[in-house]
Short mmCIF file of C-alpha atoms and ligand atoms in Angstrom, two decimals:
data_model
loop_
_atom_site.label_atom_id
_atom_site.label_comp_id
_atom_site.label_asym_id
_atom_site.label_seq_id
_atom_site.Cartn_x
_atom_site.Cartn_y
_atom_site.Cartn_z
CA MET V 1 69.26 -18.95 -105.30
CA HIS V 2 69.76 -22.21 -106.55
CA THR V 3 73.45 -23.26 -106.16
CA GLU V 4 74.95 -26.39 -107.33
CA LEU V 5 78.24 -27.77 -107.36
CA VAL V 6 79.77 -29.40 -110.56
CA PHE V 7 82.72 -31.30 -111.27
CA GLN V 8 84.11 -30.32 -114.74
CA ASP V 9 86.35 -27.78 -116.75
CA PRO V 10 85.32 -24.57 -116.03
CA SER V 11 86.22 -23.55 -119.51
CA SER V 12 83.63 -25.96 -120.68
CA LEU V 13 80.68 -24.45 -118.88
CA ALA V 14 78.39 -22.33 -120.96
CA VAL V 15 76.92 -19.65 -118.50
CA PRO V 16 76.94 -15.82 -119.15
CA LEU V 17 79.59 -15.17 -116.43
CA LEU V 18 82.32 -17.37 -115.22
CA ALA V 19 84.40 -15.84 -112.16
CA ILE V 20 87.87 -17.10 -111.49
CA PHE V 21 90.21 -15.73 -108.68
CA ALA V 22 93.76 -14.17 -109.16
CA VAL V 23 96.71 -13.80 -106.80
CA ASP V 24 99.54 -11.63 -106.56
CA ILE V 25 102.24 -13.77 -106.41
CA ALA V 26 104.98 -10.90 -105.71
CA THR V 27 106.84 -11.69 -102.52
CA ALA V 28 109.11 -8.55 -101.72
CA LYS V 29 107.45 -5.87 -99.74
CA ASP V 30 107.71 -3.01 -102.60
CA ALA V 31 107.83 -5.34 -105.72
CA PRO V 32 105.41 -4.52 -108.28
CA PRO V 33 102.32 -6.95 -108.57
CA MET V 34 102.56 -10.45 -110.48
CA PRO V 35 98.89 -11.47 -111.05
CA ALA V 36 98.44 -15.16 -111.11
CA LEU V 37 95.24 -16.97 -112.09
CA LEU V 38 94.17 -20.07 -109.54
CA THR V 39 93.47 -22.22 -112.72
CA THR V 40 95.11 -25.14 -114.30
CA SER V 41 93.08 -24.39 -117.42
CA ASP V 42 95.14 -23.27 -120.38
CA VAL V 43 92.14 -22.25 -122.34
CA ILE V 44 91.28 -19.74 -119.51
CA SER V 45 94.95 -18.65 -118.65
CA LYS V 46 95.56 -18.08 -122.73
CA ALA V 47 92.03 -15.70 -122.78
CA ALA V 48 93.21 -13.65 -120.03
CA ALA V 49 97.07 -13.38 -120.71
CA ARG V 50 96.92 -10.28 -122.89
CA PHE V 51 94.79 -8.33 -119.98
CA LEU V 52 97.14 -9.50 -117.26
CA ALA V 53 100.27 -8.57 -119.22
CA SER V 54 98.64 -5.33 -119.58
CA GLY V 55 99.50 -4.45 -116.10
CA GLU V 56 96.01 -3.02 -115.42
CA PHE V 57 94.64 -5.54 -113.27
CA LYS V 58 97.21 -6.04 -109.82
CA ALA V 59 94.71 -8.83 -108.33
CA GLY V 60 94.34 -6.73 -105.40
CA SER V 61 91.80 -7.97 -102.88
CA ASN V 62 88.40 -7.91 -104.26
CA GLU V 63 89.74 -5.86 -107.63
CA THR V 64 87.72 -7.10 -110.78
CA LEU V 65 88.21 -7.46 -114.63
CA LEU V 66 85.36 -8.06 -116.64
CA LEU V 67 86.19 -9.66 -120.06
CA HIS V 68 83.88 -10.37 -123.01
CA ALA V 69 83.55 -13.14 -125.36
CA PRO V 70 86.43 -14.84 -123.96
CA ALA V 71 88.61 -16.85 -126.57
CA GLY V 72 87.75 -20.48 -126.40
CA LEU V 73 85.55 -20.26 -123.57
CA LYS V 74 81.91 -21.22 -123.70
CA ALA V 75 81.10 -18.45 -120.78
CA GLU V 76 80.07 -15.41 -122.56
CA ARG V 77 81.96 -13.35 -119.79
CA LEU V 78 84.99 -14.23 -117.85
CA LEU V 79 85.32 -12.13 -114.47
CA ILE V 80 88.40 -11.99 -112.81
CA VAL V 81 88.36 -11.33 -108.93
CA GLY V 82 91.64 -10.17 -107.00
CA LEU V 83 92.20 -12.30 -103.55
CA GLY V 84 95.38 -9.84 -102.97
CA ARG V 85 98.76 -11.09 -102.10
CA ALA V 86 99.12 -14.74 -102.02
CA LYS V 87 101.50 -14.86 -99.19
CA SER V 88 99.04 -13.43 -96.70
CA LEU V 89 95.81 -15.49 -98.42
CA ASP V 90 93.01 -16.82 -96.14
CA ILE V 91 89.97 -18.24 -96.61
CA ASP V 92 87.78 -15.14 -95.50
CA ASP V 93 89.79 -13.71 -98.98
CA VAL V 94 87.78 -16.28 -100.68
CA ARG V 95 84.63 -15.51 -98.98
CA LYS V 96 84.59 -11.98 -99.79
CA ALA V 97 86.04 -12.54 -103.46
CA ALA V 98 82.87 -14.96 -104.04
CA GLY V 99 80.77 -12.20 -102.80
CA THR V 100 82.00 -9.60 -105.02
CA ALA V 101 81.79 -11.96 -108.04
CA VAL V 102 78.06 -12.15 -107.39
CA ARG V 103 77.71 -8.14 -106.35
CA CYS V 104 79.32 -7.67 -109.73
CA ALA V 105 76.85 -9.78 -111.68
CA LYS V 106 73.55 -8.34 -109.81
CA PRO V 107 73.72 -4.95 -111.07
CA ARG V 108 74.37 -6.28 -114.38
CA GLY V 109 71.05 -8.26 -114.58
CA LEU V 110 72.75 -11.56 -115.17
CA ARG V 111 70.85 -14.11 -112.90
CA SER V 112 72.97 -16.91 -113.27
CA LEU V 113 76.99 -17.30 -112.87
CA ALA V 114 79.80 -19.70 -112.24
CA ILE V 115 82.47 -19.50 -109.64
CA ALA V 116 85.68 -21.90 -110.14
CA PHE V 117 86.94 -23.22 -107.41
CA PRO V 118 90.66 -21.90 -106.78
CA GLU V 119 92.96 -24.32 -107.94
CA ASP V 120 96.15 -23.85 -105.43
CA HIS V 121 98.43 -26.22 -107.79
CA ALA V 122 98.05 -23.58 -110.54
CA LEU V 123 101.23 -21.90 -108.81
CA SER V 124 104.19 -23.40 -108.87
CA ASP V 125 105.48 -22.58 -105.36
CA GLU V 126 103.40 -23.72 -102.41
CA HIS V 127 101.69 -20.27 -101.47
CA LEU V 128 98.26 -21.58 -100.67
CA GLU V 129 98.53 -24.08 -97.88
CA ASN V 130 96.11 -21.73 -95.84
CA LEU V 131 93.32 -23.25 -98.36
CA PRO V 132 91.98 -26.44 -97.30
CA TYR V 133 89.41 -27.82 -99.76
CA LEU V 134 86.72 -28.02 -96.96
CA LEU V 135 86.81 -24.37 -95.76
CA THR V 136 87.44 -22.84 -98.96
CA ALA V 137 84.55 -24.34 -100.28
CA ARG V 138 82.28 -23.48 -97.32
CA ALA V 139 83.57 -19.63 -97.73
CA LEU V 140 83.15 -19.49 -101.31
CA VAL V 141 79.45 -20.64 -101.13
CA GLU V 142 79.13 -18.50 -97.98
CA GLY V 143 80.58 -15.37 -99.73
CA ALA V 144 78.26 -16.04 -102.71
CA GLU V 145 75.00 -16.59 -100.80
CA LEU V 146 75.50 -13.59 -98.61
CA ALA V 147 76.18 -11.23 -101.22
CA ASP V 148 72.52 -12.23 -102.82
CA PHE V 149 71.01 -10.63 -100.12
CA ASP V 150 69.10 -7.22 -100.57
CA PRO V 151 67.58 -5.30 -97.69
CA ASP V 152 65.34 -3.60 -100.20
CA THR V 153 62.02 -5.83 -99.64
CA TYR V 154 59.55 -3.18 -98.91
CA GLN V 155 60.42 -0.84 -101.94
CA SER V 156 57.05 -1.29 -104.34
CA ASP V 157 59.01 -0.67 -107.83
CA ARG V 158 61.74 -3.23 -106.70
CA LYS V 159 63.21 -5.21 -109.49
CA ASP V 160 64.46 -8.52 -108.05
CA LYS V 161 67.93 -9.13 -108.67
CA SER V 162 68.62 -11.64 -107.08
CA ILE V 163 70.92 -14.75 -108.80
CA GLN V 164 68.68 -17.61 -109.59
CA THR V 165 71.61 -20.21 -110.37
CA LEU V 166 75.08 -19.90 -108.94
CA THR V 167 77.11 -22.87 -109.96
CA VAL V 168 80.44 -23.96 -108.14
CA VAL V 169 82.76 -25.61 -110.51
CA ALA V 170 85.58 -27.45 -109.80
CA LYS V 171 88.02 -29.10 -112.13
CA ASP V 172 87.58 -32.97 -111.89
CA VAL V 173 89.76 -34.07 -109.17
CA GLU V 174 90.08 -37.11 -106.74
CA LYS V 175 87.65 -38.76 -104.98
CA THR V 176 88.62 -37.71 -101.42
CA THR V 177 89.42 -34.17 -102.60
CA LYS V 178 85.78 -34.06 -104.22
CA ALA V 179 84.11 -35.45 -100.83
CA GLU V 180 85.82 -32.60 -99.14
CA ILE V 181 84.60 -30.01 -101.72
CA GLN V 182 80.89 -31.47 -101.34
CA GLN V 183 81.17 -31.51 -97.78
CA GLY V 184 82.32 -27.58 -97.35
CA PHE V 185 79.89 -26.79 -100.05
CA GLU V 186 76.99 -28.23 -97.95
CA GLU V 187 77.92 -26.87 -94.83
CA GLY V 188 78.32 -23.30 -96.53
CA LEU V 189 74.48 -23.14 -97.99
CA ILE V 190 73.63 -24.01 -94.00
CA LEU V 191 75.65 -21.74 -92.39
CA ALA V 192 74.70 -18.48 -95.18
CA GLY V 193 71.29 -19.62 -95.09
CA ALA V 194 71.06 -19.34 -91.52
CA GLN V 195 72.85 -16.18 -91.78
CA ASN V 196 70.41 -14.71 -94.42
CA PHE V 197 67.43 -15.77 -91.98
CA THR V 198 69.14 -13.74 -88.94
CA ARG V 199 69.49 -10.90 -91.58
CA SER V 200 66.07 -10.90 -92.75
CA LEU V 201 64.84 -10.48 -89.35
CA VAL V 202 67.10 -7.83 -88.44
CA ASN V 203 66.02 -5.97 -91.74
CA GLU V 204 62.39 -5.99 -90.78
CA PRO V 205 60.91 -2.83 -89.00
CA GLY V 206 59.65 -2.87 -85.69
CA ASN V 207 55.96 -2.54 -86.44
CA ILE V 208 56.23 -5.19 -88.40
CA LEU V 209 58.30 -7.39 -86.08
CA THR V 210 57.21 -7.14 -82.95
CA PRO V 211 58.12 -9.53 -79.99
CA THR V 212 55.10 -11.52 -81.01
CA GLU V 213 56.27 -11.78 -84.55
CA LEU V 214 59.53 -12.57 -83.82
CA GLY V 215 57.97 -15.53 -81.93
CA LYS V 216 55.89 -16.65 -84.53
CA ARG V 217 59.13 -16.62 -87.06
CA ALA V 218 61.16 -18.64 -84.81
CA ALA V 219 58.06 -21.13 -84.20
CA ALA V 220 58.04 -21.44 -87.85
CA MET V 221 61.59 -22.05 -88.58
CA CYS V 222 61.88 -24.48 -85.71
CA ALA V 223 58.88 -26.36 -87.25
CA GLU V 224 60.59 -26.15 -90.64
CA ASN V 225 63.66 -27.65 -89.25
CA GLY V 226 62.35 -30.34 -86.29
CA LEU V 227 63.19 -28.17 -83.60
CA LYS V 228 61.16 -27.90 -80.47
CA CYS V 229 60.17 -24.52 -79.55
CA GLU V 230 58.08 -22.61 -77.06
CA VAL V 231 57.01 -19.31 -77.26
CA HIS V 232 55.62 -17.42 -73.80
CA SER V 233 54.62 -14.06 -72.97
CA THR V 234 53.38 -11.87 -69.92
CA ALA V 235 52.06 -14.68 -67.89
CA LYS V 236 55.14 -17.04 -68.08
CA LEU V 237 57.15 -13.92 -67.36
CA HIS V 238 55.35 -13.51 -64.00
CA GLU V 239 55.13 -17.26 -63.25
CA LEU V 240 59.36 -17.21 -63.48
CA LYS V 241 59.24 -14.02 -61.57
CA MET V 242 61.32 -12.59 -64.59
CA GLY V 243 60.89 -9.00 -63.08
CA ALA V 244 64.12 -7.21 -64.99
CA PHE V 245 62.81 -8.67 -68.24
CA TRP V 246 58.89 -7.47 -67.25
CA ALA V 247 60.37 -4.15 -65.97
CA VAL V 248 61.44 -3.31 -69.75
CA ALA V 249 58.50 -5.05 -71.26
CA LYS V 250 55.35 -3.42 -69.35
CA GLY V 251 56.15 -0.10 -70.78
CA SER V 252 54.83 -1.36 -74.57
CA ALA V 253 51.51 -2.24 -75.74
CA GLU V 254 53.11 -4.85 -77.55
CA PRO V 255 53.42 -8.27 -75.08
CA PRO V 256 56.46 -9.69 -74.56
CA ALA V 257 57.96 -12.92 -75.99
CA LEU V 258 60.20 -15.54 -74.03
CA ILE V 259 61.14 -17.91 -76.86
CA VAL V 260 62.81 -21.29 -75.89
CA ILE V 261 64.31 -23.35 -78.40
CA THR V 262 65.65 -26.82 -77.81
CA TYR V 263 67.96 -28.96 -80.10
CA GLU V 264 68.52 -32.59 -78.95
CA PRO V 265 70.98 -34.43 -80.88
CA ALA V 266 69.42 -38.06 -82.05
CA ASN V 267 71.83 -39.98 -79.93
CA LEU V 268 71.37 -38.59 -76.42
CA PRO V 269 75.07 -37.91 -74.84
CA ALA V 270 75.89 -39.13 -71.62
CA THR V 271 74.79 -37.57 -68.65
CA GLY V 272 77.57 -34.73 -67.31
CA SER V 273 77.97 -33.81 -71.20
CA PRO V 274 77.96 -30.06 -71.64
CA VAL V 275 74.46 -28.36 -72.60
CA LEU V 276 74.87 -25.08 -74.25
CA GLY V 277 72.91 -21.93 -73.81
CA LEU V 278 72.27 -19.58 -76.44
CA VAL V 279 70.70 -16.05 -75.15
CA GLY V 280 69.97 -13.28 -77.30
CA LYS V 281 68.72 -9.59 -76.64
CA GLY V 282 65.44 -9.49 -78.31
CA ILE V 283 64.31 -5.72 -78.18
CA THR V 284 62.41 -5.18 -81.61
CA PHE V 285 62.44 -1.54 -80.71
CA ASP V 286 64.28 0.27 -78.38
CA THR V 287 63.15 4.07 -77.65
CA GLY V 288 65.62 4.18 -74.52
CA GLY V 289 62.00 4.31 -72.46
CA ILE V 290 61.54 7.15 -70.06
CA SER V 291 65.28 7.73 -70.38
CA ILE V 292 64.21 8.48 -74.07
CA LYS V 293 66.90 8.60 -77.08
CA PRO V 294 67.64 11.48 -79.32
CA ALA V 295 65.32 11.29 -82.30
CA ASP V 296 68.46 11.64 -84.50
CA GLY V 297 69.01 8.12 -85.91
CA MET V 298 66.66 6.44 -83.77
CA GLU V 299 65.21 4.66 -86.30
CA LYS V 300 68.11 2.26 -86.46
CA MET V 301 67.00 1.07 -83.10
CA LYS V 302 65.02 -1.91 -84.91
CA TYR V 303 67.83 -3.58 -85.10
CA ASP V 304 68.45 -4.14 -81.30
CA MET V 305 67.08 -7.61 -81.70
CA ALA V 306 70.21 -8.48 -83.64
CA GLY V 307 71.17 -10.80 -80.85
CA ALA V 308 68.20 -12.65 -80.90
CA ALA V 309 68.23 -13.27 -84.25
CA ALA V 310 71.47 -14.65 -84.43
CA MET V 311 70.73 -17.16 -81.73
CA ILE V 312 67.25 -17.99 -83.85
CA GLY V 313 70.01 -18.40 -87.17
CA ALA V 314 72.50 -20.25 -85.25
CA MET V 315 69.68 -22.59 -83.58
CA ARG V 316 68.34 -23.06 -87.63
CA ALA V 317 71.91 -24.24 -88.79
CA ILE V 318 72.47 -26.53 -85.64
CA ALA V 319 69.31 -28.36 -86.62
CA GLN V 320 70.67 -28.74 -90.06
CA LEU V 321 74.23 -29.63 -89.20
CA LYS V 322 73.05 -32.06 -86.13
CA PRO V 323 75.91 -31.86 -83.66
CA ALA V 324 76.14 -34.56 -80.80
CA ILE V 325 75.46 -31.81 -78.25
CA LYS V 326 72.34 -30.56 -76.51
CA VAL V 327 71.78 -26.83 -77.05
CA ILE V 328 69.01 -24.41 -75.69
CA SER V 329 68.36 -20.90 -76.63
CA VAL V 330 66.44 -18.24 -74.73
CA VAL V 331 65.24 -15.25 -76.40
CA CYS V 332 63.98 -12.27 -74.28
CA SER V 333 61.76 -10.06 -76.87
CA ALA V 334 60.07 -7.08 -75.81
CA GLU V 335 59.77 -3.34 -76.96
CA ASN V 336 61.18 -0.45 -74.80
CA MET V 337 58.99 2.32 -74.45
CA PRO V 338 57.92 5.52 -72.84
CA ASP V 339 54.54 5.14 -71.40
CA GLY V 340 52.58 5.69 -67.95
CA LYS V 341 53.09 2.22 -67.31
CA ALA V 342 56.67 1.96 -68.30
CA TYR V 343 59.52 1.69 -65.69
CA LYS V 344 61.32 4.38 -64.48
CA PRO V 345 65.08 5.90 -63.44
CA GLY V 346 65.06 5.26 -59.64
CA ASP V 347 62.96 1.99 -59.69
CA VAL V 348 64.26 -1.18 -57.93
CA VAL V 349 62.89 -4.34 -59.63
CA THR V 350 63.64 -7.84 -58.69
CA ALA V 351 65.37 -10.21 -61.28
CA MET V 352 64.60 -13.82 -61.39
CA SER V 353 67.87 -14.67 -59.44
CA GLY V 354 66.64 -12.63 -56.80
CA LYS V 355 69.00 -9.66 -57.00
CA THR V 356 67.65 -6.48 -56.96
CA ILE V 357 68.40 -3.63 -59.40
CA GLU V 358 68.25 -0.05 -58.92
CA ILE V 359 67.18 1.35 -62.13
CA ILE V 360 69.30 4.39 -63.82
CA ASN V 361 68.72 4.47 -66.89
CA THR V 362 65.89 2.86 -68.68
CA ASP V 363 68.04 2.61 -71.90
CA ALA V 364 70.11 0.11 -70.30
CA GLU V 365 67.52 -2.38 -71.11
CA GLY V 366 69.09 -5.02 -72.80
CA ARG V 367 71.32 -6.24 -69.73
CA LEU V 368 67.84 -6.32 -67.93
CA VAL V 369 66.07 -8.66 -70.06
CA LEU V 370 69.31 -10.76 -70.59
CA ALA V 371 70.04 -11.31 -66.80
CA ASP V 372 66.43 -13.06 -66.60
CA GLY V 373 67.59 -15.01 -69.99
CA LEU V 374 70.92 -15.93 -68.83
CA HIS V 375 69.55 -17.32 -65.44
CA TYR V 376 66.52 -19.13 -67.18
CA ALA V 377 68.77 -20.83 -69.37
CA LYS V 378 71.03 -22.30 -66.37
CA GLN V 379 68.22 -23.16 -64.81
CA LEU V 380 67.11 -25.09 -67.93
CA GLY V 381 70.38 -26.78 -67.64
CA ALA V 382 73.07 -24.94 -69.59
CA THR V 383 76.40 -25.89 -68.31
CA HIS V 384 77.97 -23.25 -71.05
CA LEU V 385 76.46 -19.83 -71.54
CA ILE V 386 77.10 -17.35 -74.54
CA ASP V 387 74.88 -14.28 -75.24
CA ALA V 388 74.88 -11.88 -78.07
CA ALA V 389 73.40 -8.58 -78.02
CA THR V 390 73.49 -4.84 -79.35
CA LEU V 391 74.04 -3.96 -75.93
CA THR V 392 76.16 -0.82 -75.57
CA GLY V 393 77.02 2.46 -77.77
CA ALA V 394 80.23 2.59 -75.66
CA CYS V 395 81.52 -0.80 -77.33
CA VAL V 396 81.11 0.86 -80.73
CA VAL V 397 83.19 4.05 -79.42
CA ALA V 398 85.74 1.35 -77.97
CA LEU V 399 86.01 -0.88 -81.16
CA GLY V 400 84.60 0.92 -84.12
CA MET V 401 82.44 -1.27 -86.39
CA ILE V 402 85.23 -3.67 -87.51
CA ASN V 403 85.51 -5.68 -84.28
CA ALA V 404 82.75 -6.69 -82.03
CA GLY V 405 83.21 -6.64 -78.34
CA LEU V 406 84.14 -10.35 -76.39
CA PHE V 407 83.80 -10.81 -72.98
CA SER V 408 84.16 -14.03 -70.98
CA ASN V 409 84.55 -15.13 -67.37
CA ASP V 410 86.18 -18.52 -68.49
CA GLU V 411 89.60 -18.76 -70.33
CA ALA V 412 88.89 -22.37 -71.73
CA THR V 413 85.65 -21.25 -73.19
CA CYS V 414 87.10 -17.88 -74.42
CA ASP V 415 89.91 -19.69 -76.12
CA HIS V 416 87.43 -22.27 -77.86
CA PHE V 417 85.56 -19.21 -78.88
CA GLN V 418 88.58 -17.35 -80.54
CA LYS V 419 89.69 -20.60 -82.30
CA ALA V 420 86.23 -20.71 -83.85
CA LEU V 421 86.76 -17.09 -85.05
CA SER V 422 89.65 -18.09 -87.57
CA THR V 423 86.92 -20.43 -89.68
CA SER V 424 84.25 -17.96 -89.46
CA GLY V 425 86.59 -14.95 -90.44
CA GLU V 426 84.13 -12.51 -87.84
CA LYS V 427 86.06 -10.50 -85.95
CA PHE V 428 85.43 -9.94 -82.15
CA TRP V 429 88.06 -8.31 -79.95
CA ARG V 430 88.60 -9.54 -75.84
CA LEU V 431 87.68 -6.93 -73.45
CA PRO V 432 88.36 -7.51 -69.55
CA CYS V 433 85.51 -8.14 -67.30
CA THR V 434 87.64 -8.54 -64.19
CA ASP V 435 86.02 -8.21 -60.43
CA ASP V 436 87.92 -5.10 -60.09
CA TYR V 437 85.65 -3.49 -62.34
CA ARG V 438 82.51 -4.61 -60.03
CA ASP V 439 82.44 -1.44 -57.71
CA LEU V 440 80.86 0.39 -60.90
CA ILE V 441 77.77 -0.80 -60.54
CA LYS V 442 77.34 -1.19 -56.74
CA SER V 443 74.14 0.19 -55.75
CA GLN V 444 73.38 2.54 -52.19
CA ILE V 445 69.89 1.05 -52.18
CA ALA V 446 69.70 -1.93 -53.99
CA ASP V 447 72.22 -5.08 -54.94
CA ILE V 448 73.30 -3.71 -58.17
CA MET V 449 72.56 -0.64 -60.39
CA ASN V 450 71.86 -0.90 -64.29
CA THR V 451 74.49 1.52 -65.57
CA GLY V 452 77.65 2.57 -63.87
CA GLY V 453 78.08 5.91 -62.08
CA SER V 454 79.97 7.32 -64.95
CA ARG V 455 80.02 6.77 -68.42
CA TRP V 456 83.84 5.47 -68.75
CA GLY V 457 84.08 1.62 -69.87
CA GLY V 458 80.30 1.39 -70.63
CA ALA V 459 80.71 -1.64 -72.40
CA ILE V 460 82.51 -2.89 -69.55
CA THR V 461 79.82 -1.94 -67.15
CA ALA V 462 77.25 -3.86 -69.23
CA ALA V 463 79.22 -7.10 -69.19
CA MET V 464 79.60 -6.94 -65.53
CA PHE V 465 76.25 -6.32 -64.54
CA LEU V 466 75.62 -9.86 -67.04
CA LYS V 467 78.42 -11.50 -64.97
CA GLU V 468 76.09 -11.17 -61.95
CA PHE V 469 73.92 -13.58 -63.16
CA VAL V 470 75.82 -16.01 -64.54
CA GLY V 471 77.67 -17.14 -61.51
CA ASP V 472 80.39 -19.83 -61.83
CA THR V 473 79.02 -20.83 -65.44
CA PRO V 474 81.44 -20.59 -68.25
CA TRP V 475 80.33 -17.87 -70.00
CA ILE V 476 80.59 -15.55 -73.19
CA HIS V 477 79.14 -12.41 -73.74
CA LEU V 478 79.51 -10.69 -77.69
CA ASP V 479 78.49 -7.02 -77.60
CA ILE V 480 77.54 -6.85 -81.36
CA ALA V 481 76.46 -2.91 -81.43
CA GLY V 482 78.82 -1.77 -83.89
CA CYS V 483 78.92 -4.65 -86.00
CA ALA V 484 75.31 -5.67 -86.55
CA TRP V 485 74.14 -3.17 -89.39
CA LEU V 486 76.61 -2.26 -92.25
CA GLU V 487 76.79 1.43 -93.01
CA GLU V 488 78.57 1.41 -95.82
CA GLN V 489 78.18 -1.05 -98.56
CA LYS V 490 81.09 -3.55 -99.65
CA PRO V 491 82.25 -4.55 -102.72
CA TRP V 492 81.04 -8.08 -101.23
CA LEU V 493 78.05 -6.95 -99.14
CA PRO V 494 75.12 -4.44 -99.37
CA LYS V 495 74.63 -2.03 -96.45
CA GLY V 496 71.82 -3.22 -93.74
CA PRO V 497 72.04 -6.42 -91.50
CA THR V 498 75.07 -8.48 -91.50
CA GLY V 499 73.86 -11.44 -89.68
CA ILE V 500 77.08 -11.34 -87.62
CA ALA V 501 77.80 -14.03 -84.61
CA VAL V 502 76.06 -16.71 -86.31
CA ARG V 503 78.59 -18.36 -87.99
CA SER V 504 81.17 -17.90 -85.07
CA ILE V 505 78.50 -19.46 -82.57
CA VAL V 506 77.88 -22.50 -84.70
CA GLU V 507 81.53 -23.10 -85.14
CA TRP V 508 81.70 -22.72 -81.53
CA ILE V 509 79.19 -25.25 -80.88
CA ARG V 510 80.63 -27.82 -83.17
CA SER V 511 84.21 -27.09 -81.81
CA PHE V 512 82.96 -29.21 -78.76
CA GLY V 513 84.60 -31.99 -80.39
CA VAL V 514 81.12 -33.63 -81.37
CA GLY V 515 79.77 -32.61 -84.98
N1 LIG J 1 70.67 -0.33 -78.02
C1 LIG J 1 71.28 0.50 -77.27
C2 LIG J 1 72.95 0.36 -77.72
C3 LIG J 1 73.24 0.25 -79.08
C4 LIG J 1 73.82 1.66 -79.38
C5 LIG J 1 72.83 -0.50 -80.12
C6 LIG J 1 74.01 2.13 -80.55
C7 LIG J 1 73.20 -0.28 -81.40
C8 LIG J 1 74.04 1.30 -81.57
C9 LIG J 1 71.12 -0.15 -75.64
O1 LIG J 1 69.89 -0.39 -75.08
C10 LIG J 1 71.60 1.49 -74.97
O2 LIG J 1 70.86 2.64 -75.34
N2 LIG J 1 72.87 1.43 -74.03
C11 LIG J 1 72.82 2.70 -73.56
C12 LIG J 1 73.50 2.06 -72.22
C13 LIG J 1 73.57 3.45 -71.50
C14 LIG J 1 72.21 4.17 -70.80
C15 LIG J 1 74.14 3.27 -69.96
C16 LIG J 1 74.17 3.36 -74.36
O3 LIG J 1 74.71 2.50 -75.06
O4 LIG J 1 74.09 4.77 -74.36
ZN1 LIG J 2 68.64 0.88 -74.75
ZN1 LIG J 3 68.98 -1.59 -76.42
#
């Protein structure tokens, strides 16, 4: 999709479809809806007046109204998209509504559309203080770009309905406002581009996206974006004594990939500055291994590399946004298979850190590859760690598919991350991983076990296991099992890979006050 930003009166733009936002300005709880357009254009207001007065359109969240041949407008169609109540409006509403506009255009075969930048001063009272220019422009572009993605690349009769041109149109405004909108627009393109890259990786089937192929795609992305990338395999795992990672990898005919991506800012930060370590679970297919999963729904386990894909996507955005902080990503990729050579329940393996692990269940493989990934990231100099993984079904049981799990051993680092969420619009809910849970993973014969003795608190057990390998380093763990794949389409998103965590991780990195 080619996306452009123009400053002109939206009513004078000749496009197949012009989308415009509306809010419900009613304030009392049970008051009837009062839709109001976020435009100062009299022509547009006039064209829509009769329909708005009819009461059919209530400006509810992502509600749409399509008008053909709107009087006085150069556009062939006017699409009004509701943002919901003005009182509770935030930038995530704009992100979704922009997506809704794109997903209205696609099935109609419209290949280009324009979205009018919401004009808050169109309303007489100060309803919209939650919509700063930069973040609004960024969210609008993100929403539109993310909505253009469809996971149907392998259908041979696929009709490519992707949008060719998206125009963001803002009324000619003051120079400083223009600069803010322009910056938000550019950042939105970078963030959504990275998130869509992540989604395209997660969408790939396991037979195509093997660990080796994931390494190749990461390396190609790094070459395009000026990032340093090393892709290692079996020999390096042995050299580094990554016994936990290797235990998982050895049951597959596909060799593992240890991918290390490094971003260094142009002006080297002072020694002692933070170095961020991004660690991703990259299981390109999880059969469960010898503790094999039931057949029902197993095909979904191709997305067990969504954490890895999120980290690779985040690195792509970082390379383009260029914050003044060093970031290292360590991706541990393998296939979890049952085989004559596979690891077994009862085995004891030694992680790179030297800790011994009794294997109870070979389906709890993600924490094993991450154990070595986290330790290695520290060894490479990371002062702060963040990992993302489709780690546990238990996290989905606990939080459903709306919030992903968030765990941390450090209040300041966690606060930092939670602040980033208000900008990214992603939802993570913190769960505990305090030391009183440590007994859950005590083993009779080794230092720890790879699962808890019971199934209760399974997401926490997994986090406690990871915590063993981060030591005192401030750390965030994101369990994205329930949020990496959308089961039901939304008005603003197709079903399929979501690319969760990319935007929040990038925002967190930038919030280190340096970019
Ligand atoms: N990849 C799965 C977790 C998962 C489950 C991701 C559902 C997405 C949706 C993970 O490797 C796994 O199998 N975990 C086990 C752990 C158990 C054996 C302690 C689980 O959650 O059942
Ligand atoms: Zn598993
Ligand atoms: Zn898994």
